[in-house]
PDB file of C-alpha atoms and ligand atoms in Angstrom:
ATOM      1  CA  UNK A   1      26.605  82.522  53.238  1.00 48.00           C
ATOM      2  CA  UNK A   2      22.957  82.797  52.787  1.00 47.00           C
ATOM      3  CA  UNK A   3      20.533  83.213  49.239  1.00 45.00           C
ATOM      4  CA  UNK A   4      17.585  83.341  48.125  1.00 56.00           C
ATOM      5  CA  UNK A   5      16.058  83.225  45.030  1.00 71.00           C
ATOM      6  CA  UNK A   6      16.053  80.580  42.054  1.00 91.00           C
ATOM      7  CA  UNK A   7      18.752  79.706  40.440  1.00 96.00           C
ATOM      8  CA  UNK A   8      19.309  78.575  36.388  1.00 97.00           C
ATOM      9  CA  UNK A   9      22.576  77.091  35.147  1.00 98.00           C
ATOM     10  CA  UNK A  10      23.073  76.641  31.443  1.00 98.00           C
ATOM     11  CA  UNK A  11      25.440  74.405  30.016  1.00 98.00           C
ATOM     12  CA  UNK A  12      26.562  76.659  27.058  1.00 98.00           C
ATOM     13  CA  UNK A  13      29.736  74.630  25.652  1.00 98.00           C
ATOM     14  CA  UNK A  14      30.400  71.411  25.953  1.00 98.00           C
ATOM     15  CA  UNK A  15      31.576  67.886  23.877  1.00 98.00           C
ATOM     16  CA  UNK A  16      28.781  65.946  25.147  1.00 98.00           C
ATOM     17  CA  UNK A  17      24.962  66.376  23.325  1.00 97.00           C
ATOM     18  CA  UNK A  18      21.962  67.281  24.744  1.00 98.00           C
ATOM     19  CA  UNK A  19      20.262  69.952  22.824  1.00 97.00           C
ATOM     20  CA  UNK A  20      20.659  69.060  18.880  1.00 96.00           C
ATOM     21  CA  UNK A  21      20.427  72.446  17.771  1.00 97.00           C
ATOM     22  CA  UNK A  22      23.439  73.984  19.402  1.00 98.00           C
ATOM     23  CA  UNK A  23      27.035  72.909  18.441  1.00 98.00           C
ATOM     24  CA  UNK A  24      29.025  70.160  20.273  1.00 97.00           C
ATOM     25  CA  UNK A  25      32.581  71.378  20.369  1.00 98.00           C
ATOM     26  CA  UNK A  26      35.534  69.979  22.954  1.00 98.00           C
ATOM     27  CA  UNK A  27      35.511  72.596  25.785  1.00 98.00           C
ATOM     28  CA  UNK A  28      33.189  73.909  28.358  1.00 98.00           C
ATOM     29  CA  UNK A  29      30.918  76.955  29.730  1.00 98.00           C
ATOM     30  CA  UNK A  30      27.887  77.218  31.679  1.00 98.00           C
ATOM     31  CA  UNK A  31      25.750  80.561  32.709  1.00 98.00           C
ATOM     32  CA  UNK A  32      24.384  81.254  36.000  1.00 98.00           C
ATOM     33  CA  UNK A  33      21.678  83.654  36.621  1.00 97.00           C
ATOM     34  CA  UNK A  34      19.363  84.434  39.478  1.00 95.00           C
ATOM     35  CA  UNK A  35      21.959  85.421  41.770  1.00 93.00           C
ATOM     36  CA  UNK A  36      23.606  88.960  42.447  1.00 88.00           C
ATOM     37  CA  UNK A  37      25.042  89.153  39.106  1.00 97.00           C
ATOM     38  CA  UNK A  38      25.011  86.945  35.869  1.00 98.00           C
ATOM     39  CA  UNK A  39      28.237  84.855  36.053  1.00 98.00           C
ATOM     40  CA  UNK A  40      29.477  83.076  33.197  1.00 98.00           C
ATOM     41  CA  UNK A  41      31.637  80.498  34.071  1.00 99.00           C
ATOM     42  CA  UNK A  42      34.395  79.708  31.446  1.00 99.00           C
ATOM     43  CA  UNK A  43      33.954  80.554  27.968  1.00 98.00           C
ATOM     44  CA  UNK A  44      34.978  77.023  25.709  1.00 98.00           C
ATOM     45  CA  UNK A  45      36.974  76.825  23.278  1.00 98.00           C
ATOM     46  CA  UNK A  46      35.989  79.125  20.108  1.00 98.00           C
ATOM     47  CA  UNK A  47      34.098  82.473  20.584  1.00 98.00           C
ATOM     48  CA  UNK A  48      32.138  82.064  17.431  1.00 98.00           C
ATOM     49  CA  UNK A  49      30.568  78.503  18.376  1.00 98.00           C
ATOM     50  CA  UNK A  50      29.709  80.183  21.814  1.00 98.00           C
ATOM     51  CA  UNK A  51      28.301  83.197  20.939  1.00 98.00           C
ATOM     52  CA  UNK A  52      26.138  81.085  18.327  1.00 98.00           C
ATOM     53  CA  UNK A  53      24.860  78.881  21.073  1.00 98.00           C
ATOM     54  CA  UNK A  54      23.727  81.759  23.585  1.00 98.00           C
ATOM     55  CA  UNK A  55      21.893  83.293  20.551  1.00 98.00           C
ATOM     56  CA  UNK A  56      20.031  79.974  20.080  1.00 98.00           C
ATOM     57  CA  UNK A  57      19.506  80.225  23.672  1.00 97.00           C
ATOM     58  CA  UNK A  58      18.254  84.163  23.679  1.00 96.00           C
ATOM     59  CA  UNK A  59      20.540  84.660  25.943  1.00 96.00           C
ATOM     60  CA  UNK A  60      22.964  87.385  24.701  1.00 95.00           C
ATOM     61  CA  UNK A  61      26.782  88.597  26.139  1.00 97.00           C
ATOM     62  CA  UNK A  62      25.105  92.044  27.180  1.00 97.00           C
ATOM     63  CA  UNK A  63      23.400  89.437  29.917  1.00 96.00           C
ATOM     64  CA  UNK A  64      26.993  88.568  31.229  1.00 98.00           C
ATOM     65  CA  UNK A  65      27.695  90.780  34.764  1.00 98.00           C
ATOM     66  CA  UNK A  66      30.643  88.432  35.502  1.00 98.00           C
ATOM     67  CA  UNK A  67      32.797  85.927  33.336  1.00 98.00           C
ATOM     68  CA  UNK A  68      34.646  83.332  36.152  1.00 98.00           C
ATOM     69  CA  UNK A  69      37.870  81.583  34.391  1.00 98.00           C
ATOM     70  CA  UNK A  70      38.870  78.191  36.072  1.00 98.00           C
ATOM     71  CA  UNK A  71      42.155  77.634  34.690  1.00 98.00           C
ATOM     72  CA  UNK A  72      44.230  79.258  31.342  1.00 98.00           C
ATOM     73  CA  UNK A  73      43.622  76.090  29.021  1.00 98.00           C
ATOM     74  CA  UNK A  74      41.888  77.180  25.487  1.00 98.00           C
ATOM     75  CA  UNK A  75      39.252  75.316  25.701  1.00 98.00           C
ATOM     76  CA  UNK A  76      38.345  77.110  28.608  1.00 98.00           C
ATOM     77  CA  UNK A  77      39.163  80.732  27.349  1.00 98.00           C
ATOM     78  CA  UNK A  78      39.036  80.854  24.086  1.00 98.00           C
ATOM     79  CA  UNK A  79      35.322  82.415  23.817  1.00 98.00           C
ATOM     80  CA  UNK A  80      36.160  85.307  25.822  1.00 98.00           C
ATOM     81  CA  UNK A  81      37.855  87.748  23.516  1.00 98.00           C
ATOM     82  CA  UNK A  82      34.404  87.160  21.347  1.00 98.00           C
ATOM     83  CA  UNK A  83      32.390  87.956  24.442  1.00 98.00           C
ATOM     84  CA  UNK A  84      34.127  90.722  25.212  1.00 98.00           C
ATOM     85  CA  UNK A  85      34.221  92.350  21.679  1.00 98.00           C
ATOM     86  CA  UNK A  86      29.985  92.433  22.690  1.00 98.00           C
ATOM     87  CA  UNK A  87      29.924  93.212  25.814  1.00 98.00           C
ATOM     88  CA  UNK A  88      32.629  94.988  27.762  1.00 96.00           C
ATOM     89  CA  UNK A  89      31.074  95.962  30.575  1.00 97.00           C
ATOM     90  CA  UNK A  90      32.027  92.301  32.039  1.00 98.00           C
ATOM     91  CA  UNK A  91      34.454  92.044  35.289  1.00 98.00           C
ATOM     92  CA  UNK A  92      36.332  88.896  34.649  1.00 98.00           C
ATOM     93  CA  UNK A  93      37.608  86.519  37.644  1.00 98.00           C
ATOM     94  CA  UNK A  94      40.656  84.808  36.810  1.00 98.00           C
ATOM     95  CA  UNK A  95      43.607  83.184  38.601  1.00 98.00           C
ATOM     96  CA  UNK A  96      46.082  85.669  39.905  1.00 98.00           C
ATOM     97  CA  UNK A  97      48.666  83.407  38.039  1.00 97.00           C
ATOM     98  CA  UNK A  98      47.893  84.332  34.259  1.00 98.00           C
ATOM     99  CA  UNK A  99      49.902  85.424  32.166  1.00 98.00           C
ATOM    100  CA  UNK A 100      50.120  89.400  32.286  1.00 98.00           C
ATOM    101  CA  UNK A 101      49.381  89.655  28.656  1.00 98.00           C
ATOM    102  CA  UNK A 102      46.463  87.903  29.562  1.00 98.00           C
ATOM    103  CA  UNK A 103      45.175  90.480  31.431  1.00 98.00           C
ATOM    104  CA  UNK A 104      46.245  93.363  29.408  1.00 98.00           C
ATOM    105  CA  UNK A 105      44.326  91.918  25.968  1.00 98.00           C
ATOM    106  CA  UNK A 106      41.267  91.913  28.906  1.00 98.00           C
ATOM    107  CA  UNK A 107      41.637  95.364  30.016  1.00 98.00           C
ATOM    108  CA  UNK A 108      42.095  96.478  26.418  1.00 98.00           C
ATOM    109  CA  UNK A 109      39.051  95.551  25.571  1.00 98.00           C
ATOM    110  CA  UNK A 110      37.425  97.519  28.750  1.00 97.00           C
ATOM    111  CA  UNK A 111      36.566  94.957  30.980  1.00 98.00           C
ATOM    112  CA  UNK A 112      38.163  95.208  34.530  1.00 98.00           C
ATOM    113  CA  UNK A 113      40.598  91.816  35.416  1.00 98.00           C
ATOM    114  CA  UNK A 114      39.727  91.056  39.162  1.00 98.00           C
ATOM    115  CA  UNK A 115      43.013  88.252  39.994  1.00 98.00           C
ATOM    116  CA  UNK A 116      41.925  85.528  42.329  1.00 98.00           C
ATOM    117  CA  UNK A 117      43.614  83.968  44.809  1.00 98.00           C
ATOM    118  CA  UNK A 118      41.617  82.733  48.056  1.00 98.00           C
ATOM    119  CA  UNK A 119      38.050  81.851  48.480  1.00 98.00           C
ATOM    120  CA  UNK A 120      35.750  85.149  48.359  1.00 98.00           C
ATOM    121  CA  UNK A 121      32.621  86.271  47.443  1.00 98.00           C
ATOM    122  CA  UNK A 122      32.075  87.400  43.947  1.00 98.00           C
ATOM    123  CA  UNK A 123      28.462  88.139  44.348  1.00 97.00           C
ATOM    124  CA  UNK A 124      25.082  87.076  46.336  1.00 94.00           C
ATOM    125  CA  UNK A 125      24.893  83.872  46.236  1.00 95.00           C
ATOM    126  CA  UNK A 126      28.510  82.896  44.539  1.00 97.00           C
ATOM    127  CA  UNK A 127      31.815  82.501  45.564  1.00 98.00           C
ATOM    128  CA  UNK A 128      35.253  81.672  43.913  1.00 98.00           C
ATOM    129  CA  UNK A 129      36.726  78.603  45.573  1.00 98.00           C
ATOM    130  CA  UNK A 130      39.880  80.390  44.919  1.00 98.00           C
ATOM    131  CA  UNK A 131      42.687  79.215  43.583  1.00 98.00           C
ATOM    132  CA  UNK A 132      43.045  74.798  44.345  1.00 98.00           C
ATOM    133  CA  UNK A 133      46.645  73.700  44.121  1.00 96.00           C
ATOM    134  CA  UNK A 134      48.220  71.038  41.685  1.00 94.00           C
ATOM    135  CA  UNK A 135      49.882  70.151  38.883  1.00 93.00           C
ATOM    136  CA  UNK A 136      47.528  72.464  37.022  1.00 97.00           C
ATOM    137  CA  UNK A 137      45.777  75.318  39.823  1.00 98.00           C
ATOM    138  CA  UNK A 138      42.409  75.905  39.340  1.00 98.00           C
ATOM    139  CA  UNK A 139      38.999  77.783  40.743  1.00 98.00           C
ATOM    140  CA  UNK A 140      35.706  76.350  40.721  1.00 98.00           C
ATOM    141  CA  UNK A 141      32.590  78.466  41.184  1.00 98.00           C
ATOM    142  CA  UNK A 142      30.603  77.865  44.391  1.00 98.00           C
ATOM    143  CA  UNK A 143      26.762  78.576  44.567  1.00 98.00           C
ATOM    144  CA  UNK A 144      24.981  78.902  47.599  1.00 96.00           C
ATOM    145  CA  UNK A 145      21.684  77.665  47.518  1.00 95.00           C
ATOM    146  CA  UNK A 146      18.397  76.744  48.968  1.00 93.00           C
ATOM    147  CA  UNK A 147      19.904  72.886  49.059  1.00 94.00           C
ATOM    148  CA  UNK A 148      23.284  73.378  50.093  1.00 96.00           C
ATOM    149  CA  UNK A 149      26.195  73.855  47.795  1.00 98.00           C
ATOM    150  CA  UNK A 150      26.585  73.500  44.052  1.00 98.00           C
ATOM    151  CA  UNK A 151      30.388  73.613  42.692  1.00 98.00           C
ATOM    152  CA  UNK A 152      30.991  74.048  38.549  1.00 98.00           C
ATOM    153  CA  UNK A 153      34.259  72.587  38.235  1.00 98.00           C
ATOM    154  CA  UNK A 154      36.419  73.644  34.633  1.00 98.00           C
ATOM    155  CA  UNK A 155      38.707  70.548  34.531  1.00 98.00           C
ATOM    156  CA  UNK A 156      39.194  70.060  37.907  1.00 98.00           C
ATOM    157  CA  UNK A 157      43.115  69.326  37.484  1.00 98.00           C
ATOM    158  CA  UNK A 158      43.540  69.901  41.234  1.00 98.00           C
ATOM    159  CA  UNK A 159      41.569  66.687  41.608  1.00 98.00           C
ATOM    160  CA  UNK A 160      37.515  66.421  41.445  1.00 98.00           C
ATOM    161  CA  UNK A 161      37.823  65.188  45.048  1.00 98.00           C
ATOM    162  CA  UNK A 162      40.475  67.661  46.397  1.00 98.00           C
ATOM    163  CA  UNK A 163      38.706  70.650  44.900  1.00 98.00           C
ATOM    164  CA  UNK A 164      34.946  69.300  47.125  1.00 98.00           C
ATOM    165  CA  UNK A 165      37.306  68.685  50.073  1.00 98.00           C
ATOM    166  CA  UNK A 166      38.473  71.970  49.805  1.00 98.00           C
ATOM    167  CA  UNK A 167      35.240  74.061  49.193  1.00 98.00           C
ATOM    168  CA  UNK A 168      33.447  71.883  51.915  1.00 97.00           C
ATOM    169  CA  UNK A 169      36.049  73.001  54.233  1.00 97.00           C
ATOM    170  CA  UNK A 170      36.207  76.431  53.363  1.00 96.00           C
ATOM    171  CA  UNK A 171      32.744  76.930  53.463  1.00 96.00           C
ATOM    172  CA  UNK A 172      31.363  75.008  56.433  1.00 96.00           C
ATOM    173  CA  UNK A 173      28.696  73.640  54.168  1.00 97.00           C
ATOM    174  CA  UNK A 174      27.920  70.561  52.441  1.00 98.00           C
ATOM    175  CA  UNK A 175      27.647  69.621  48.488  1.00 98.00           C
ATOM    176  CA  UNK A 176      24.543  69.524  47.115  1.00 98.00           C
ATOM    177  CA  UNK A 177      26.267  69.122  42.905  1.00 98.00           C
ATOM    178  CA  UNK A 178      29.028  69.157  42.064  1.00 98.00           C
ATOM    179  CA  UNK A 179      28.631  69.406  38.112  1.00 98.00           C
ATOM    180  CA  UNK A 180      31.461  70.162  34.793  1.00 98.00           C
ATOM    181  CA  UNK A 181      34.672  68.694  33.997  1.00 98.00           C
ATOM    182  CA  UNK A 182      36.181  66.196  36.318  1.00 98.00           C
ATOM    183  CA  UNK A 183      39.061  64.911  34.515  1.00 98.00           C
ATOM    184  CA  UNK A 184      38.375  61.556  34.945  1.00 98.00           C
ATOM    185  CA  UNK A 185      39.154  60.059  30.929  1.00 95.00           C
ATOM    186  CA  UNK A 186      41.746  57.415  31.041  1.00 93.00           C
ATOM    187  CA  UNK A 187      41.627  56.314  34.893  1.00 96.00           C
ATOM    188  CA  UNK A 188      40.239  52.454  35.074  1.00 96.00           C
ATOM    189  CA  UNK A 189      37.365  51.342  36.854  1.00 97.00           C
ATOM    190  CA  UNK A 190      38.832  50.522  39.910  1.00 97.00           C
ATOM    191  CA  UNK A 191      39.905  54.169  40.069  1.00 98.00           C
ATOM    192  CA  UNK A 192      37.371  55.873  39.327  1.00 98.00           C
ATOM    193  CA  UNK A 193      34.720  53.894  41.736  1.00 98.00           C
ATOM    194  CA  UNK A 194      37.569  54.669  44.287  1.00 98.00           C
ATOM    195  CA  UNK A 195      36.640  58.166  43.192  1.00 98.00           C
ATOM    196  CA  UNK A 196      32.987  57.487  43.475  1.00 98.00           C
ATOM    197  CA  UNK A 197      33.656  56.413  46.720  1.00 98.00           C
ATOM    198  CA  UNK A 198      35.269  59.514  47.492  1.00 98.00           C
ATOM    199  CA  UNK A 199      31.805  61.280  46.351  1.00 98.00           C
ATOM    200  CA  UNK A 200      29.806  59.646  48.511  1.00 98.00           C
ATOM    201  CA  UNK A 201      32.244  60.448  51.743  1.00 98.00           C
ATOM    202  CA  UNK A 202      32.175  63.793  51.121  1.00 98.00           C
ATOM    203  CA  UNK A 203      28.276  63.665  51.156  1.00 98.00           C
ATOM    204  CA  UNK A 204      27.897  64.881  47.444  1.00 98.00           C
ATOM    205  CA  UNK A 205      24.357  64.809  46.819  1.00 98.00           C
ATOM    206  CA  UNK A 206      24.438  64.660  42.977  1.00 98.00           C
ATOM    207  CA  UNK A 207      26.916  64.632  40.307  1.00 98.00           C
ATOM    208  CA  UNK A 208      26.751  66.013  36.887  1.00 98.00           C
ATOM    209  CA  UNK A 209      30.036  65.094  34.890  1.00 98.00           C
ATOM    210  CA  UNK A 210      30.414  66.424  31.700  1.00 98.00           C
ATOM    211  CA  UNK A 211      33.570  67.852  29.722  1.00 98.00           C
ATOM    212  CA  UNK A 212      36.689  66.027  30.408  1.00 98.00           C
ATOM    213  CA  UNK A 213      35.042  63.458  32.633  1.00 98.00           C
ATOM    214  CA  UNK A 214      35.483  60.825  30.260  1.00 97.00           C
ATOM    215  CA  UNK A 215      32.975  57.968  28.947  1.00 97.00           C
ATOM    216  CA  UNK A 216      33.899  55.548  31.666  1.00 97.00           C
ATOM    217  CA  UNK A 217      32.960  58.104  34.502  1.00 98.00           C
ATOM    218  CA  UNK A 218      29.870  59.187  33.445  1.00 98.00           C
ATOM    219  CA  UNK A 219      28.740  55.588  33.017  1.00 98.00           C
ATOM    220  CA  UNK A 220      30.058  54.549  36.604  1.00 98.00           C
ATOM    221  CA  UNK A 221      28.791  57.760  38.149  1.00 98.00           C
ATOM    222  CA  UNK A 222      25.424  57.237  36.840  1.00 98.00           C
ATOM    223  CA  UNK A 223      25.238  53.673  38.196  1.00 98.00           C
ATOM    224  CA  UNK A 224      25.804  54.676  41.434  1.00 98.00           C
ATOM    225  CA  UNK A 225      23.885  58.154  41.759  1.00 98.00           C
ATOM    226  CA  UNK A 226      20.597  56.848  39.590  1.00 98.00           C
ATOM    227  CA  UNK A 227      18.190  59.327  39.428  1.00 98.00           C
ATOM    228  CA  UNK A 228      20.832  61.689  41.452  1.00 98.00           C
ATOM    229  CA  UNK A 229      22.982  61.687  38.254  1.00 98.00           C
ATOM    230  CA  UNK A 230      22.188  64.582  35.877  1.00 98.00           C
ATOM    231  CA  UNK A 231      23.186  63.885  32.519  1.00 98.00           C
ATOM    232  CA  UNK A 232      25.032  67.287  31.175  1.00 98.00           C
ATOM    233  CA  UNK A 233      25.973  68.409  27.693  1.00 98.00           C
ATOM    234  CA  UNK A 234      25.513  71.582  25.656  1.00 98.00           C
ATOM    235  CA  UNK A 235      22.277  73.403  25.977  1.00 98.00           C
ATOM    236  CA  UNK A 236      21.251  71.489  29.292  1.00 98.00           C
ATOM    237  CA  UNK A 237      19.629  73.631  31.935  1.00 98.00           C
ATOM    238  CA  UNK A 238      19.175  73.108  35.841  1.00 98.00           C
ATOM    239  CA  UNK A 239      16.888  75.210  37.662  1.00 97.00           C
ATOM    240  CA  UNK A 240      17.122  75.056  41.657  1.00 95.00           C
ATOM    241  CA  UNK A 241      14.436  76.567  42.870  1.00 81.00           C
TER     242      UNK A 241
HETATM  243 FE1  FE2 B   1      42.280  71.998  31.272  1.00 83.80          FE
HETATM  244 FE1  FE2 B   2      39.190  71.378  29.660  1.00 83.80          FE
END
């Protein structure tokens, strides 16, 4: 794994603010670009409120090389058809395990379905973790960058901490961010710093919970990581350079 050049991640959906202009909805996306391809990782909930927030952004669908979809929830998926409709030139990434109808309202719409199932490259620079057992499977994107690994997590069902574990051992390389949904609403404290905890083992350089991560999480995780917690919500954009 080696890269290169910068690297810009837009949060594009989420339920937490950041930029007041776009709309807050319950779901989650994020754009990548400066690597091989432009990947679009998940697509929210609602194709209209997405499309709405990447005009605000100037950055339209025909952009989009590569949509990446963690897991089949709606909130998750629900933007793509939308994207699609605009730009079908796309190659979507999702898990093998979707539903075959699924795939066939993809390839109607001309866009070619490429079914994950172990970690692989999708592009310079970014990898599929491939698909993370639990009670819900899942695939987080991987970046490779200039400071180690970044991982955008959907809802990270699998487990926030199983799903690093797993990359970090797939990969031979250590976590620079792990950043999205981590699933965290409705654990207690004492869980969650166990969590935390967990971070910190695994060497995770900086967090960036959004999505499903819940209140309590974000507030822990930003007591412990400081200035190494980024604060995410819709329209927020990191730049590694
Ligand atoms: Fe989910
Ligand atoms: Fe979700």
């Amino acid at each position: 794994m080696n890269n290169k050049s910068s690297i810009q991640m837009t949060v594009l959906y989420d339920n937490n603010p950041y930029e007041e202009r776009l709309e807050l909805d319950w779901g989650f996306s994020c754009f990548v670009e400066g690597l091989g391809k432009s990947i679009l990782f998940d697509t929210g909930a609602n194709g209209q409120i997405l499309l709405s927030n990447m005009e605000k952004l100037g950055m339209p669908p025909e952009k989009v090389d590569v949509v990446v979809l963690s897991h089949a929830h709606r909130d998750h998926t629900g933007g793509l058809e939308d994207i699609l409709t605009r730009n079908s030139k796309i190659e979507v990434w999702l898990p093998y395990f979707f539903t075959s109808d699924f795939k066939d309202g993809v390839r109607k719409k001309g866009a070619r379905v490429v079914e994950v199932e172990t970690f692989r490259k999708i592009c310079e620079s970014a990898y599929t973790s491939g698909v993370i057992e639990g009670w819900i499977k899942e695939q987080s994107l991987v970046l490779d960058t200039e400071k180690d690994l970044i991982v955008i997590t959907g809802c990270a069902h699998p487990r926030i901490t199983n799903i690093i574990a797993r990359v970090k051992e797939l990969s031979k390389k250590d976590i620079y961010l792990a950043l999205g949904g981590f699933h965290l609403a409705g654990f207690d404290k004492a869980e969650i710093k166990e969590i935390i905890d967990k971070f910190r083992n695994l060497g995770v350089k900086k967090v960036g919970p959004c999505h499903c991560s819940g209140e309590e999480a974000r507030i822990l995780f930003h007591e412990e990581y400081k200035d190494d917690f980024i604060e995410i919500g819709v329209g927020k954009e990191i730049k590694i350079q």
